[in-house]
PDB file of C-alpha atoms in Angstrom:
ATOM      1  CA  MET A   1     119.466  71.858 103.261  1.00 77.00           C
ATOM      2  CA  SER A   2     117.586  70.432 100.299  1.00 84.00           C
ATOM      3  CA  SER A   3     117.264  72.493  97.119  1.00 83.00           C
ATOM      4  CA  SER A   4     113.592  73.226  97.758  1.00 87.00           C
ATOM      5  CA  GLU A   5     114.443  74.411 101.279  1.00 89.00           C
ATOM      6  CA  ILE A   6     117.055  76.767  99.845  1.00 86.00           C
ATOM      7  CA  MET A   7     114.536  78.227  97.408  1.00 88.00           C
ATOM      8  CA  LEU A   8     111.941  78.614 100.153  1.00 90.00           C
ATOM      9  CA  ASN A   9     114.503  80.423 102.317  1.00 91.00           C
ATOM     10  CA  LEU A  10     115.493  82.727  99.473  1.00 91.00           C
ATOM     11  CA  ASN A  11     111.891  83.460  98.541  1.00 93.00           C
ATOM     12  CA  GLN A  12     111.049  84.263 102.151  1.00 94.00           C
ATOM     13  CA  LYS A  13     114.106  86.495 102.433  1.00 94.00           C
ATOM     14  CA  ALA A  14     113.105  88.348  99.252  1.00 95.00           C
ATOM     15  CA  ILE A  15     109.562  88.920 100.539  1.00 95.00           C
ATOM     16  CA  ASN A  16     110.885  90.159 103.898  1.00 95.00           C
ATOM     17  CA  LEU A  17     113.248  92.623 102.208  1.00 96.00           C
ATOM     18  CA  LEU A  18     110.506  93.979  99.960  1.00 96.00           C
ATOM     19  CA  GLN A  19     108.100  94.219 102.857  1.00 96.00           C
ATOM     20  CA  GLU A  20     110.724  96.195 104.820  1.00 96.00           C
ATOM     21  CA  ASP A  21     110.951  98.685 101.960  1.00 96.00           C
ATOM     22  CA  ALA A  22     107.165  98.820 101.671  1.00 95.00           C
ATOM     23  CA  ASP A  23     106.957  99.513 105.431  1.00 95.00           C
ATOM     24  CA  LYS A  24     109.325 102.457 105.053  1.00 95.00           C
ATOM     25  CA  ILE A  25     107.010 103.994 102.440  1.00 94.00           C
ATOM     26  CA  GLU A  26     104.042 103.228 104.688  1.00 93.00           C
ATOM     27  CA  LYS A  27     105.789 105.234 107.438  1.00 92.00           C
ATOM     28  CA  LEU A  28     106.266 108.164 105.053  1.00 90.00           C
ATOM     29  CA  ILE A  29     102.552 108.065 104.241  1.00 88.00           C
ATOM     30  CA  GLU A  30     101.603 107.935 107.947  1.00 87.00           C
ATOM     31  CA  VAL A  31     103.837 110.861 108.828  1.00 85.00           C
ATOM     32  CA  GLN A  32     102.159 112.937 106.136  1.00 81.00           C
ATOM     33  CA  MET A  33      98.718 111.764 107.319  1.00 79.00           C
ATOM     34  CA  ASP A  34      99.557 112.870 110.881  1.00 79.00           C
ATOM     35  CA  THR A  35     100.445 116.362 109.725  1.00 76.00           C
ATOM     36  CA  LEU A  36      97.292 116.986 107.734  1.00 66.00           C
ATOM     37  CA  THR A  37      97.196 120.490 109.169  1.00 59.00           C
ATOM     38  CA  ASN A  38      99.904 121.253 106.613  1.00 59.00           C
ATOM     39  CA  ARG A  39      99.040 122.050 103.046  1.00 63.00           C
ATOM     40  CA  ARG A  40     100.046 119.599 100.333  1.00 66.00           C
ATOM     41  CA  CYS A  41     103.776 119.441 100.085  1.00 75.00           C
ATOM     42  CA  PRO A  42     104.810 118.792  96.455  1.00 77.00           C
ATOM     43  CA  LEU A  43     108.334 117.822  97.530  1.00 80.00           C
ATOM     44  CA  TYR A  44     106.969 115.182  99.884  1.00 82.00           C
ATOM     45  CA  GLU A  45     104.747 113.782  97.135  1.00 83.00           C
ATOM     46  CA  GLU A  46     107.749 113.683  94.824  1.00 87.00           C
ATOM     47  CA  VAL A  47     109.692 111.667  97.441  1.00 89.00           C
ATOM     48  CA  LEU A  48     106.780 109.241  97.848  1.00 90.00           C
ATOM     49  CA  ASP A  49     106.470 108.791  94.073  1.00 91.00           C
ATOM     50  CA  THR A  50     110.195 108.154  93.738  1.00 94.00           C
ATOM     51  CA  GLN A  51     110.134 105.606  96.578  1.00 95.00           C
ATOM     52  CA  MET A  52     107.119 103.851  95.019  1.00 95.00           C
ATOM     53  CA  TYR A  53     108.913 103.666  91.678  1.00 96.00           C
ATOM     54  CA  GLY A  54     112.044 102.253  93.338  1.00 96.00           C
ATOM     55  CA  LEU A  55     110.035  99.573  95.112  1.00 97.00           C
ATOM     56  CA  SER A  56     108.197  98.641  91.904  1.00 97.00           C
ATOM     57  CA  ARG A  57     111.566  98.097  90.207  1.00 97.00           C
ATOM     58  CA  GLU A  58     112.783  95.907  93.091  1.00 97.00           C
ATOM     59  CA  ILE A  59     109.602  93.835  92.931  1.00 97.00           C
ATOM     60  CA  ASP A  60     109.816  93.523  89.163  1.00 96.00           C
ATOM     61  CA  PHE A  61     113.400  92.298  89.462  1.00 96.00           C
ATOM     62  CA  ALA A  62     112.493  89.787  92.192  1.00 96.00           C
ATOM     63  CA  VAL A  63     109.655  88.391  90.044  1.00 96.00           C
ATOM     64  CA  ARG A  64     111.939  88.043  87.021  1.00 95.00           C
ATOM     65  CA  ALA A  65     114.581  86.348  89.181  1.00 95.00           C
ATOM     66  CA  GLY A  66     111.924  83.822  90.231  1.00 93.00           C
ATOM     67  CA  LEU A  67     112.006  84.803  93.914  1.00 94.00           C
ATOM     68  CA  LEU A  68     108.432  86.014  94.031  1.00 93.00           C
ATOM     69  CA  THR A  69     105.148  85.326  92.268  1.00 95.00           C
ATOM     70  CA  GLU A  70     103.681  88.231  90.320  1.00 96.00           C
ATOM     71  CA  THR A  71     100.595  88.029  92.550  1.00 96.00           C
ATOM     72  CA  ILE A  72     102.537  88.639  95.782  1.00 95.00           C
ATOM     73  CA  GLY A  73     104.435  91.474  94.129  1.00 96.00           C
ATOM     74  CA  LYS A  74     101.204  93.107  92.976  1.00 96.00           C
ATOM     75  CA  GLU A  75      99.690  92.731  96.466  1.00 96.00           C
ATOM     76  CA  ILE A  76     102.573  94.640  98.073  1.00 95.00           C
ATOM     77  CA  MET A  77     102.226  97.463  95.534  1.00 96.00           C
ATOM     78  CA  SER A  78      98.406  97.602  95.618  1.00 96.00           C
ATOM     79  CA  ARG A  79      98.293  97.915  99.383  1.00 94.00           C
ATOM     80  CA  LEU A  80     100.652 100.890  99.263  1.00 94.00           C
ATOM     81  CA  GLU A  81      98.782 102.454  96.358  1.00 94.00           C
ATOM     82  CA  ARG A  82      95.510 102.230  98.274  1.00 94.00           C
ATOM     83  CA  ASN A  83      97.073 103.962 101.281  1.00 91.00           C
ATOM     84  CA  LEU A  84      98.629 106.599  99.088  1.00 89.00           C
ATOM     85  CA  ALA A  85      95.236 107.256  97.463  1.00 90.00           C
ATOM     86  CA  LYS A  86      93.712 107.657 100.943  1.00 88.00           C
ATOM     87  CA  LEU A  87      96.412 110.165 101.834  1.00 84.00           C
ATOM     88  CA  TYR A  88      95.817 112.249  98.718  1.00 83.00           C
ATOM     89  CA  GLU A  89      92.059 112.096  99.299  1.00 85.00           C
ATOM     90  CA  ALA A  90      92.467 113.265 102.904  1.00 83.00           C
ATOM     91  CA  LEU A  91      94.780 116.045 101.772  1.00 78.00           C
ATOM     92  CA  SER A  92      92.318 117.323  99.185  1.00 78.00           C
ATOM     93  CA  VAL A  93      89.406 117.203 101.685  1.00 76.00           C
ATOM     94  CA  ASN A  94      91.616 119.122 104.098  1.00 71.00           C
ATOM     95  CA  GLU A  95      92.431 121.711 101.459  1.00 68.00           C
ATOM     96  CA  GLY A  96      88.734 122.101 100.679  1.00 68.00           C
ATOM     97  CA  ASN A  97      88.061 122.944 104.336  1.00 63.00           C
ATOM     98  CA  GLU A  98      90.576 125.727 104.529  1.00 55.00           C
TER      99      GLU A  98
ATOM    100  CA  MET B   1     121.334  69.977  91.503  1.00 77.00           C
ATOM    101  CA  SER B   2     123.392  70.562  94.622  1.00 84.00           C
ATOM    102  CA  SER B   3     122.634  73.566  96.792  1.00 83.00           C
ATOM    103  CA  SER B   4     125.770  75.405  95.660  1.00 86.00           C
ATOM    104  CA  GLU B   5     124.797  74.799  92.018  1.00 89.00           C
ATOM    105  CA  ILE B   6     121.380  76.290  92.703  1.00 86.00           C
ATOM    106  CA  MET B   7     122.943  79.394  94.262  1.00 88.00           C
ATOM    107  CA  LEU B   8     125.384  79.737  91.357  1.00 90.00           C
ATOM    108  CA  ASN B   9     122.489  79.502  88.897  1.00 91.00           C
ATOM    109  CA  LEU B  10     120.475  82.090  90.800  1.00 91.00           C
ATOM    110  CA  ASN B  11     123.430  84.443  91.118  1.00 93.00           C
ATOM    111  CA  GLN B  12     124.152  84.165  87.412  1.00 94.00           C
ATOM    112  CA  LYS B  13     120.502  84.771  86.578  1.00 94.00           C
ATOM    113  CA  ALA B  14     120.463  87.871  88.798  1.00 95.00           C
ATOM    114  CA  ILE B  15     123.585  89.260  87.127  1.00 95.00           C
ATOM    115  CA  ASN B  16     122.150  88.586  83.660  1.00 95.00           C
ATOM    116  CA  LEU B  17     118.892  90.364  84.518  1.00 96.00           C
ATOM    117  CA  LEU B  18     120.714  93.399  85.914  1.00 96.00           C
ATOM    118  CA  GLN B  19     123.048  93.498  82.945  1.00 96.00           C
ATOM    119  CA  GLU B  20     120.027  93.450  80.609  1.00 96.00           C
ATOM    120  CA  ASP B  21     118.635  96.499  82.394  1.00 96.00           C
ATOM    121  CA  ALA B  22     122.041  98.192  82.321  1.00 95.00           C
ATOM    122  CA  ASP B  23     122.254  97.507  78.572  1.00 95.00           C
ATOM    123  CA  LYS B  24     118.901  99.216  78.046  1.00 95.00           C
ATOM    124  CA  ILE B  25     120.234 102.364  79.735  1.00 94.00           C
ATOM    125  CA  GLU B  26     123.432 102.063  77.691  1.00 93.00           C
ATOM    126  CA  LYS B  27     121.258 102.097  74.555  1.00 92.00           C
ATOM    127  CA  LEU B  28     119.501 105.257  75.751  1.00 90.00           C
ATOM    128  CA  ILE B  29     122.905 106.908  76.262  1.00 88.00           C
ATOM    129  CA  GLU B  30     124.115 105.833  72.809  1.00 87.00           C
ATOM    130  CA  VAL B  31     120.996 107.137  71.082  1.00 85.00           C
ATOM    131  CA  GLN B  32     121.525 110.506  72.713  1.00 81.00           C
ATOM    132  CA  MET B  33     125.231 110.433  71.777  1.00 79.00           C
ATOM    133  CA  ASP B  34     124.330 109.766  68.133  1.00 79.00           C
ATOM    134  CA  THR B  35     122.040 112.780  67.987  1.00 76.00           C
ATOM    135  CA  LEU B  36     124.529 115.258  69.378  1.00 66.00           C
ATOM    136  CA  THR B  37     123.365 117.760  66.794  1.00 59.00           C
ATOM    137  CA  ASN B  38     120.412 118.272  69.089  1.00 59.00           C
ATOM    138  CA  ARG B  39     120.636 120.558  72.066  1.00 63.00           C
ATOM    139  CA  ARG B  40     120.455 119.070  75.563  1.00 66.00           C
ATOM    140  CA  CYS B  41     117.070 117.550  76.135  1.00 74.00           C
ATOM    141  CA  PRO B  42     116.060 117.917  79.807  1.00 77.00           C
ATOM    142  CA  LEU B  43     113.287 115.328  79.443  1.00 80.00           C
ATOM    143  CA  TYR B  44     115.749 112.771  78.092  1.00 82.00           C
ATOM    144  CA  GLU B  45     118.117 113.437  80.993  1.00 83.00           C
ATOM    145  CA  GLU B  46     115.216 113.018  83.393  1.00 87.00           C
ATOM    146  CA  VAL B  47     114.403 109.627  81.844  1.00 89.00           C
ATOM    147  CA  LEU B  48     118.053 108.545  82.106  1.00 90.00           C
ATOM    148  CA  ASP B  49     118.228 109.639  85.757  1.00 91.00           C
ATOM    149  CA  THR B  50     115.030 107.764  86.582  1.00 94.00           C
ATOM    150  CA  GLN B  51     116.290 104.613  84.850  1.00 95.00           C
ATOM    151  CA  MET B  52     119.621 104.851  86.700  1.00 95.00           C
ATOM    152  CA  TYR B  53     117.796 105.198  90.007  1.00 96.00           C
ATOM    153  CA  GLY B  54     115.591 102.186  89.221  1.00 96.00           C
ATOM    154  CA  LEU B  55     118.601 100.056  88.377  1.00 97.00           C
ATOM    155  CA  SER B  56     120.413 101.130  91.551  1.00 97.00           C
ATOM    156  CA  ARG B  57     117.399  99.981  93.587  1.00 97.00           C
ATOM    157  CA  GLU B  58     117.356  96.600  91.790  1.00 97.00           C
ATOM    158  CA  ILE B  59     121.066  96.145  92.438  1.00 97.00           C
ATOM    159  CA  ASP B  60     120.712  97.167  96.077  1.00 96.00           C
ATOM    160  CA  PHE B  61     117.926  94.625  96.507  1.00 96.00           C
ATOM    161  CA  ALA B  62     119.933  91.855  94.801  1.00 96.00           C
ATOM    162  CA  VAL B  63     122.913  92.547  97.079  1.00 96.00           C
ATOM    163  CA  ARG B  64     120.732  92.466 100.191  1.00 95.00           C
ATOM    164  CA  ALA B  65     119.129  89.211  98.994  1.00 94.00           C
ATOM    165  CA  GLY B  66     122.626  87.723  98.734  1.00 93.00           C
ATOM    166  CA  LEU B  67     122.444  87.200  94.955  1.00 94.00           C
ATOM    167  CA  LEU B  68     125.270  89.579  94.148  1.00 93.00           C
ATOM    168  CA  THR B  69     128.416  90.907  95.779  1.00 95.00           C
ATOM    169  CA  GLU B  70     128.492  94.631  96.451  1.00 96.00           C
ATOM    170  CA  THR B  71     131.568  94.862  94.198  1.00 96.00           C
ATOM    171  CA  ILE B  72     129.804  93.473  91.136  1.00 95.00           C
ATOM    172  CA  GLY B  73     126.832  95.731  91.793  1.00 96.00           C
ATOM    173  CA  LYS B  74     129.074  98.787  92.019  1.00 96.00           C
ATOM    174  CA  GLU B  75     130.869  97.811  88.802  1.00 96.00           C
ATOM    175  CA  ILE B  76     127.608  97.710  86.839  1.00 95.00           C
ATOM    176  CA  MET B  77     126.641 101.166  88.143  1.00 96.00           C
ATOM    177  CA  SER B  78     130.094 102.738  87.729  1.00 96.00           C
ATOM    178  CA  ARG B  79     130.363 101.684  84.106  1.00 94.00           C
ATOM    179  CA  LEU B  80     127.037 103.340  83.323  1.00 94.00           C
ATOM    180  CA  GLU B  81     127.928 106.443  85.334  1.00 94.00           C
ATOM    181  CA  ARG B  82     131.170 106.840  83.382  1.00 94.00           C
ATOM    182  CA  ASN B  83     129.294 106.610  80.077  1.00 91.00           C
ATOM    183  CA  LEU B  84     126.671 109.038  81.285  1.00 89.00           C
ATOM    184  CA  ALA B  85     129.400 111.497  82.315  1.00 90.00           C
ATOM    185  CA  LYS B  86     130.924 111.194  78.820  1.00 88.00           C
ATOM    186  CA  LEU B  87     127.542 111.942  77.281  1.00 84.00           C
ATOM    187  CA  TYR B  88     127.059 115.064  79.382  1.00 83.00           C
ATOM    188  CA  GLU B  89     130.594 116.184  78.606  1.00 85.00           C
ATOM    189  CA  ALA B  90     130.047 115.717  74.868  1.00 82.00           C
ATOM    190  CA  LEU B  91     126.763 117.582  75.096  1.00 78.00           C
ATOM    191  CA  SER B  92     128.325 120.560  76.838  1.00 77.00           C
ATOM    192  CA  VAL B  93     131.238 120.712  74.337  1.00 76.00           C
ATOM    193  CA  ASN B  94     128.653 120.613  71.571  1.00 70.00           C
ATOM    194  CA  GLU B  95     126.702 123.431  73.154  1.00 68.00           C
ATOM    195  CA  GLY B  96     129.892 125.490  73.444  1.00 68.00           C
ATOM    196  CA  ASN B  97     130.501 125.123  69.684  1.00 63.00           C
ATOM    197  CA  GLU B  98     127.133 126.448  68.664  1.00 55.00           C
TER     198      GLU B  98
END
């Protein structure tokens, strides 16, 4: 393999790993969305926040190690943040209806 | 550069980055050690815990990306954990003396 092929492989691997972790958080958000009949669960929100922080540190490391552009890293985080905002919005609407 | 040189460079870079982050936590521990006249500060411990968690996620990612052996990753964490344990021990002795 040429050196540029090696870097491409590594970069792709890094993106796949980060996307896997992002998907796990996405699942956590969906599960909470599906159980909107429940009230807000502070413990669940704490878990989501912790997972988001962990992922942001992984992404930051990958960018510094040159495996990822900052733009791709930000895209992964922004997508999750948008979904998380939707969840919190849905939860507060739901609370208002009770 | 040959492909093995590229990997060596990347691996070294990854270790340096993680060590930098570990050093930052080490500094936080030292600062707290130097101000042992203070009582335990729960907020400070919270910050240390969060930083430790962030670093563990970076290391986990680096290992999965093949940039680091699990052994080296564990060594970085263990060293910090030992120092953190010393800090907590010193803090509790200090509290006992008051």
